[in-house]
Amino acid sequence: PFLQQARGISEMTESALVRDLAVVMVTSGIVTALFHQLRQPVVLGYILAGVIIGPHTPPFAFVRDGHSIETLAELGVTLLLFGIGLEFSLRKLRRVGGVAVAGAAFEIPVMVWLGFSAGRLAGWGTTESVFLGAILSISSTTIIAKALAELRQTREEYARIVMGILIVEDLGAIVMLALLSSLARAGEVAVGQALLVLGAVTLFVVTTIVIGLLLVPRLLAIVERIPAREVLTITVLALCFGSAILARELGFSPALGAFLAGAVMAETRHVRRIEESIESIRDMFSAIFFVAVGMQIDPRVIAAHAPLVLGLALLTVVGKVFACSAATVACGYGPRTALRVGMALGQIGEFSFIIATLGKQAGVVSDALYPLTVAVSAVTTLSTPYQIRGTDWLATRLEPFVPPRLRALAAFYRERIRKNRAKASWFSRDVRRALVRGFVSIALVVALLVVADFGRRLAAGHRVRSLVFPHDVEVLLWSVCGLASLPALAGVWHAGGLLARGLLGAAAEGGSARVLVETIRFGFLIASGAVFLALASPILPVGLPLLVAVSVVSLAAVFFWRSVGDVHARAEAVLRNILSSAEPTAQSLAVRDELVELVSAKYPFEVVVEDFVVPFHPTACNRSIRDLGLRQRTGATIAAVFRDEASIVNPEPGLEILPGDVLVLLGSADQVASALRELEVLGSRALG
């Protein structure tokens, strides 16, 4: 009797699953066919089908066993991420260039910060606000690709930029999924834990890709020799789900493993056959996933939060259009192309659903966040084709309001970027230096914030809440942190000047380009601020401590900015002297020996040779040798200039000293010592 009862329960479960699956497929087929006729994204049709058959839509729930459908939806997530990984190619990432990296690197922090701020304004907690920021930061690869295909604009220049940004976004989304998984388990924002998880994710990604690229192509080559086609399909699915299980066992999201499996196979010559072999299975389970998304939507919740849905949708479109357009313009593209890029990326999609599902399953977000995410995605997805079509109309209407001088400066900037691209090594070197310096400066500020936050937690743990007046301990901690961060902020400002020099070249010193140089500096400061806010918002203070700390830092910056710049320059000089203490090359030694021999034969005193490394940011040293007047004031001579791998012996008086140059000084001991002192003073002063 027991076996008969168990068999009966099993048959009933199987029957219910088959019935529910039939309901899902029939309903989604009808609705998506209708959406296809209306030329709307079929993803929205799947979601609407889920709403229709879901438990929250009267008169009754068409699906009886929602748990089984959710299990199938998890398979859909795995296959969906595997398919995205197949589209993510390291070769494509190399080809799209800096504009894709710049666009994603600016857009993601901007949207994370905007989403986090919106969540806090809505009264949500820190963890839920972090999830909202992540949800709003990733655009939909599936929706955008289908929209561009339907509009027949896949070969346009802006479409290439859009797809490049999406590739980088997908990589950023995978990293965020891993970090948010750790956050969901911990239940709170822990900076130290996040750094450990980031390191573990990096190690797992690198190890998986390296081992996968060594083994998977050989395995697929063996499988390809077997005539039965299903063997390839089974092998590919085994690798996909095996990688997902491995990621889960190591404490990561299964989606990360599936994505990496797809990314590894994207680098093989079998990628087209793999896509063809799993396309039908992927489409089926992806449809189930999106239907399951719709089944969890309660229309009454959306109706109750309609103003919030519209506000978040507007925030998503405006924020993404601004961030992506600004990054595209900064990379030297025209305003019309930049606006098209921003308009095309103004929505959220599948990754946002996955992030919202992660938060809901972990119980760290409210039940309302999931339907709100789907509603915002639906609104922004419906508007995407109209945004793309309306770009030219909007650009034409806005063009008359652009001042002629600003238009001329933009054209000059684009021309300089185009010319500098031809000098790839020189162009990329200076820009890379500026970006590295800016990132290091931001990292130092975030590290100081972490220290201040640790001090706050330590004081709270020992119940030291106030000494004289309420919150005075927090005010003191954050104010000291802000003052200690000023030299690093000066480093960001100086890095902006170096970036302007790298982008504009010698034209950066012209009077007509001064406005453009300051614009680049200010833009770099904004971009750095966006990255900083995205990283530090969860641990920044609120209320009185933040207000006082910002006021103290602002006043100190106004009155002591030059002194702060001097501190930064001296610290950088010390660091550079330490880092540049490598053994000299054979070429540089030969040049020095030749110079000493020539000068010693001419002058009776003992010749001294010393090097001076020009600071990497623009300082008072960065002028021509003639304007520097070092020989007239000290008697020492700049006998050679080492610039990267080049050696400029006996330089012309008109040669301009650039950041990073190594000046070879010749003269007596007193003359060289005097020259070094003067150069150190000039190197600590900001240019202009």
mmCIF file with all atom_site columns, N, CA and C in Angstrom, residues 362-382:
data_model
loop_
_atom_site.group_PDB
_atom_site.id
_atom_site.type_symbol
_atom_site.label_atom_id
_atom_site.label_alt_id
_atom_site.label_comp_id
_atom_site.label_asym_id
_atom_site.label_entity_id
_atom_site.label_seq_id
_atom_site.pdbx_PDB_ins_code
_atom_site.Cartn_x
_atom_site.Cartn_y
_atom_site.Cartn_z
_atom_site.occupancy
_atom_site.B_iso_or_equiv
_atom_site.pdbx_formal_charge
_atom_site.auth_seq_id
_atom_site.auth_comp_id
_atom_site.auth_asym_id
_atom_site.auth_atom_id
_atom_site.pdbx_PDB_model_num
ATOM 1  N N  . ALA A 1 362 ? 17.123 35.430 -0.926  1.00 0.00 ? 362 ALA A N  1
ATOM 2  C CA . ALA A 1 362 ? 17.915 35.578 0.294   1.00 0.00 ? 362 ALA A CA 1
ATOM 3  C C  . ALA A 1 362 ? 17.146 36.282 1.401   1.00 0.00 ? 362 ALA A C  1
ATOM 4  N N  . GLY A 1 363 ? 16.011 36.898 1.064   1.00 0.00 ? 363 GLY A N  1
ATOM 5  C CA . GLY A 1 363 ? 15.211 37.576 2.070   1.00 0.00 ? 363 GLY A CA 1
ATOM 6  C C  . GLY A 1 363 ? 15.778 38.896 2.547   1.00 0.00 ? 363 GLY A C  1
ATOM 7  N N  . VAL A 1 364 ? 16.634 39.528 1.727   1.00 0.00 ? 364 VAL A N  1
ATOM 8  C CA . VAL A 1 364 ? 17.251 40.794 2.140   1.00 0.00 ? 364 VAL A CA 1
ATOM 9  C C  . VAL A 1 364 ? 16.580 41.991 1.486   1.00 0.00 ? 364 VAL A C  1
ATOM 10 N N  . VAL A 1 365 ? 15.595 41.753 0.616   1.00 0.00 ? 365 VAL A N  1
ATOM 11 C CA . VAL A 1 365 ? 14.854 42.847 -0.002  1.00 0.00 ? 365 VAL A CA 1
ATOM 12 C C  . VAL A 1 365 ? 13.369 42.610 0.237   1.00 0.00 ? 365 VAL A C  1
ATOM 13 N N  . SER A 1 366 ? 12.590 43.659 0.109   1.00 0.00 ? 366 SER A N  1
ATOM 14 C CA . SER A 1 366 ? 11.150 43.541 0.329   1.00 0.00 ? 366 SER A CA 1
ATOM 15 C C  . SER A 1 366 ? 10.488 42.840 -0.854  1.00 0.00 ? 366 SER A C  1
ATOM 16 N N  . ASP A 1 367 ? 9.277  42.329 -0.627  1.00 0.00 ? 367 ASP A N  1
ATOM 17 C CA . ASP A 1 367 ? 8.534  41.654 -1.694  1.00 0.00 ? 367 ASP A CA 1
ATOM 18 C C  . ASP A 1 367 ? 8.178  42.605 -2.830  1.00 0.00 ? 367 ASP A C  1
ATOM 19 N N  . ALA A 1 368 ? 8.160  43.897 -2.551  1.00 0.00 ? 368 ALA A N  1
ATOM 20 C CA . ALA A 1 368 ? 7.760  44.858 -3.585  1.00 0.00 ? 368 ALA A CA 1
ATOM 21 C C  . ALA A 1 368 ? 8.856  45.109 -4.611  1.00 0.00 ? 368 ALA A C  1
ATOM 22 N N  . LEU A 1 369 ? 10.129 44.833 -4.265  1.00 0.00 ? 369 LEU A N  1
ATOM 23 C CA . LEU A 1 369 ? 11.225 45.173 -5.176  1.00 0.00 ? 369 LEU A CA 1
ATOM 24 C C  . LEU A 1 369 ? 11.144 44.381 -6.474  1.00 0.00 ? 369 LEU A C  1
ATOM 25 N N  . TYR A 1 370 ? 10.766 43.098 -6.384  1.00 0.00 ? 370 TYR A N  1
ATOM 26 C CA . TYR A 1 370 ? 10.750 42.269 -7.595  1.00 0.00 ? 370 TYR A CA 1
ATOM 27 C C  . TYR A 1 370 ? 9.734  42.770 -8.622  1.00 0.00 ? 370 TYR A C  1
ATOM 28 N N  . PRO A 1 371 ? 8.457  42.937 -8.254  1.00 0.00 ? 371 PRO A N  1
ATOM 29 C CA . PRO A 1 371 ? 7.513  43.464 -9.254  1.00 0.00 ? 371 PRO A CA 1
ATOM 30 C C  . PRO A 1 371 ? 7.861  44.867 -9.726  1.00 0.00 ? 371 PRO A C  1
ATOM 31 N N  . LEU A 1 372 ? 8.461  45.678 -8.850  1.00 0.00 ? 372 LEU A N  1
ATOM 32 C CA . LEU A 1 372 ? 8.882  47.011 -9.278  1.00 0.00 ? 372 LEU A CA 1
ATOM 33 C C  . LEU A 1 372 ? 9.962  46.912 -10.355 1.00 0.00 ? 372 LEU A C  1
ATOM 34 N N  . THR A 1 373 ? 10.903 45.970 -10.176 1.00 0.00 ? 373 THR A N  1
ATOM 35 C CA . THR A 1 373 ? 11.957 45.778 -11.171 1.00 0.00 ? 373 THR A CA 1
ATOM 36 C C  . THR A 1 373 ? 11.380 45.389 -12.521 1.00 0.00 ? 373 THR A C  1
ATOM 37 N N  . VAL A 1 374 ? 10.448 44.441 -12.510 1.00 0.00 ? 374 VAL A N  1
ATOM 38 C CA . VAL A 1 374 ? 9.836  43.996 -13.764 1.00 0.00 ? 374 VAL A CA 1
ATOM 39 C C  . VAL A 1 374 ? 9.043  45.128 -14.411 1.00 0.00 ? 374 VAL A C  1
ATOM 40 N N  . ALA A 1 375 ? 8.331  45.912 -13.601 1.00 0.00 ? 375 ALA A N  1
ATOM 41 C CA . ALA A 1 375 ? 7.550  47.019 -14.146 1.00 0.00 ? 375 ALA A CA 1
ATOM 42 C C  . ALA A 1 375 ? 8.457  48.069 -14.770 1.00 0.00 ? 375 ALA A C  1
ATOM 43 N N  . VAL A 1 376 ? 9.553  48.412 -14.099 1.00 0.00 ? 376 VAL A N  1
ATOM 44 C CA . VAL A 1 376 ? 10.496 49.387 -14.667 1.00 0.00 ? 376 VAL A CA 1
ATOM 45 C C  . VAL A 1 376 ? 11.097 48.852 -15.957 1.00 0.00 ? 376 VAL A C  1
ATOM 46 N N  . SER A 1 377 ? 11.425 47.555 -15.974 1.00 0.00 ? 377 SER A N  1
ATOM 47 C CA . SER A 1 377 ? 11.954 46.954 -17.193 1.00 0.00 ? 377 SER A CA 1
ATOM 48 C C  . SER A 1 377 ? 10.937 47.024 -18.326 1.00 0.00 ? 377 SER A C  1
ATOM 49 N N  . ALA A 1 378 ? 9.666  46.748 -18.023 1.00 0.00 ? 378 ALA A N  1
ATOM 50 C CA . ALA A 1 378 ? 8.632  46.792 -19.058 1.00 0.00 ? 378 ALA A CA 1
ATOM 51 C C  . ALA A 1 378 ? 8.481  48.200 -19.632 1.00 0.00 ? 378 ALA A C  1
ATOM 52 N N  . VAL A 1 379 ? 8.446  49.207 -18.753 1.00 0.00 ? 379 VAL A N  1
ATOM 53 C CA . VAL A 1 379 ? 8.287  50.590 -19.219 1.00 0.00 ? 379 VAL A CA 1
ATOM 54 C C  . VAL A 1 379 ? 9.470  51.019 -20.085 1.00 0.00 ? 379 VAL A C  1
ATOM 55 N N  . THR A 1 380 ? 10.688 50.745 -19.609 1.00 0.00 ? 380 THR A N  1
ATOM 56 C CA . THR A 1 380 ? 11.871 51.179 -20.358 1.00 0.00 ? 380 THR A CA 1
ATOM 57 C C  . THR A 1 380 ? 12.061 50.368 -21.637 1.00 0.00 ? 380 THR A C  1
ATOM 58 N N  . THR A 1 381 ? 11.666 49.088 -21.607 1.00 0.00 ? 381 THR A N  1
ATOM 59 C CA . THR A 1 381 ? 11.788 48.269 -22.819 1.00 0.00 ? 381 THR A CA 1
ATOM 60 C C  . THR A 1 381 ? 10.819 48.741 -23.895 1.00 0.00 ? 381 THR A C  1
ATOM 61 N N  . LEU A 1 382 ? 9.588  49.054 -23.504 1.00 0.00 ? 382 LEU A N  1
ATOM 62 C CA . LEU A 1 382 ? 8.613  49.552 -24.473 1.00 0.00 ? 382 LEU A CA 1
ATOM 63 C C  . LEU A 1 382 ? 9.051  50.873 -25.094 1.00 0.00 ? 382 LEU A C  1
#
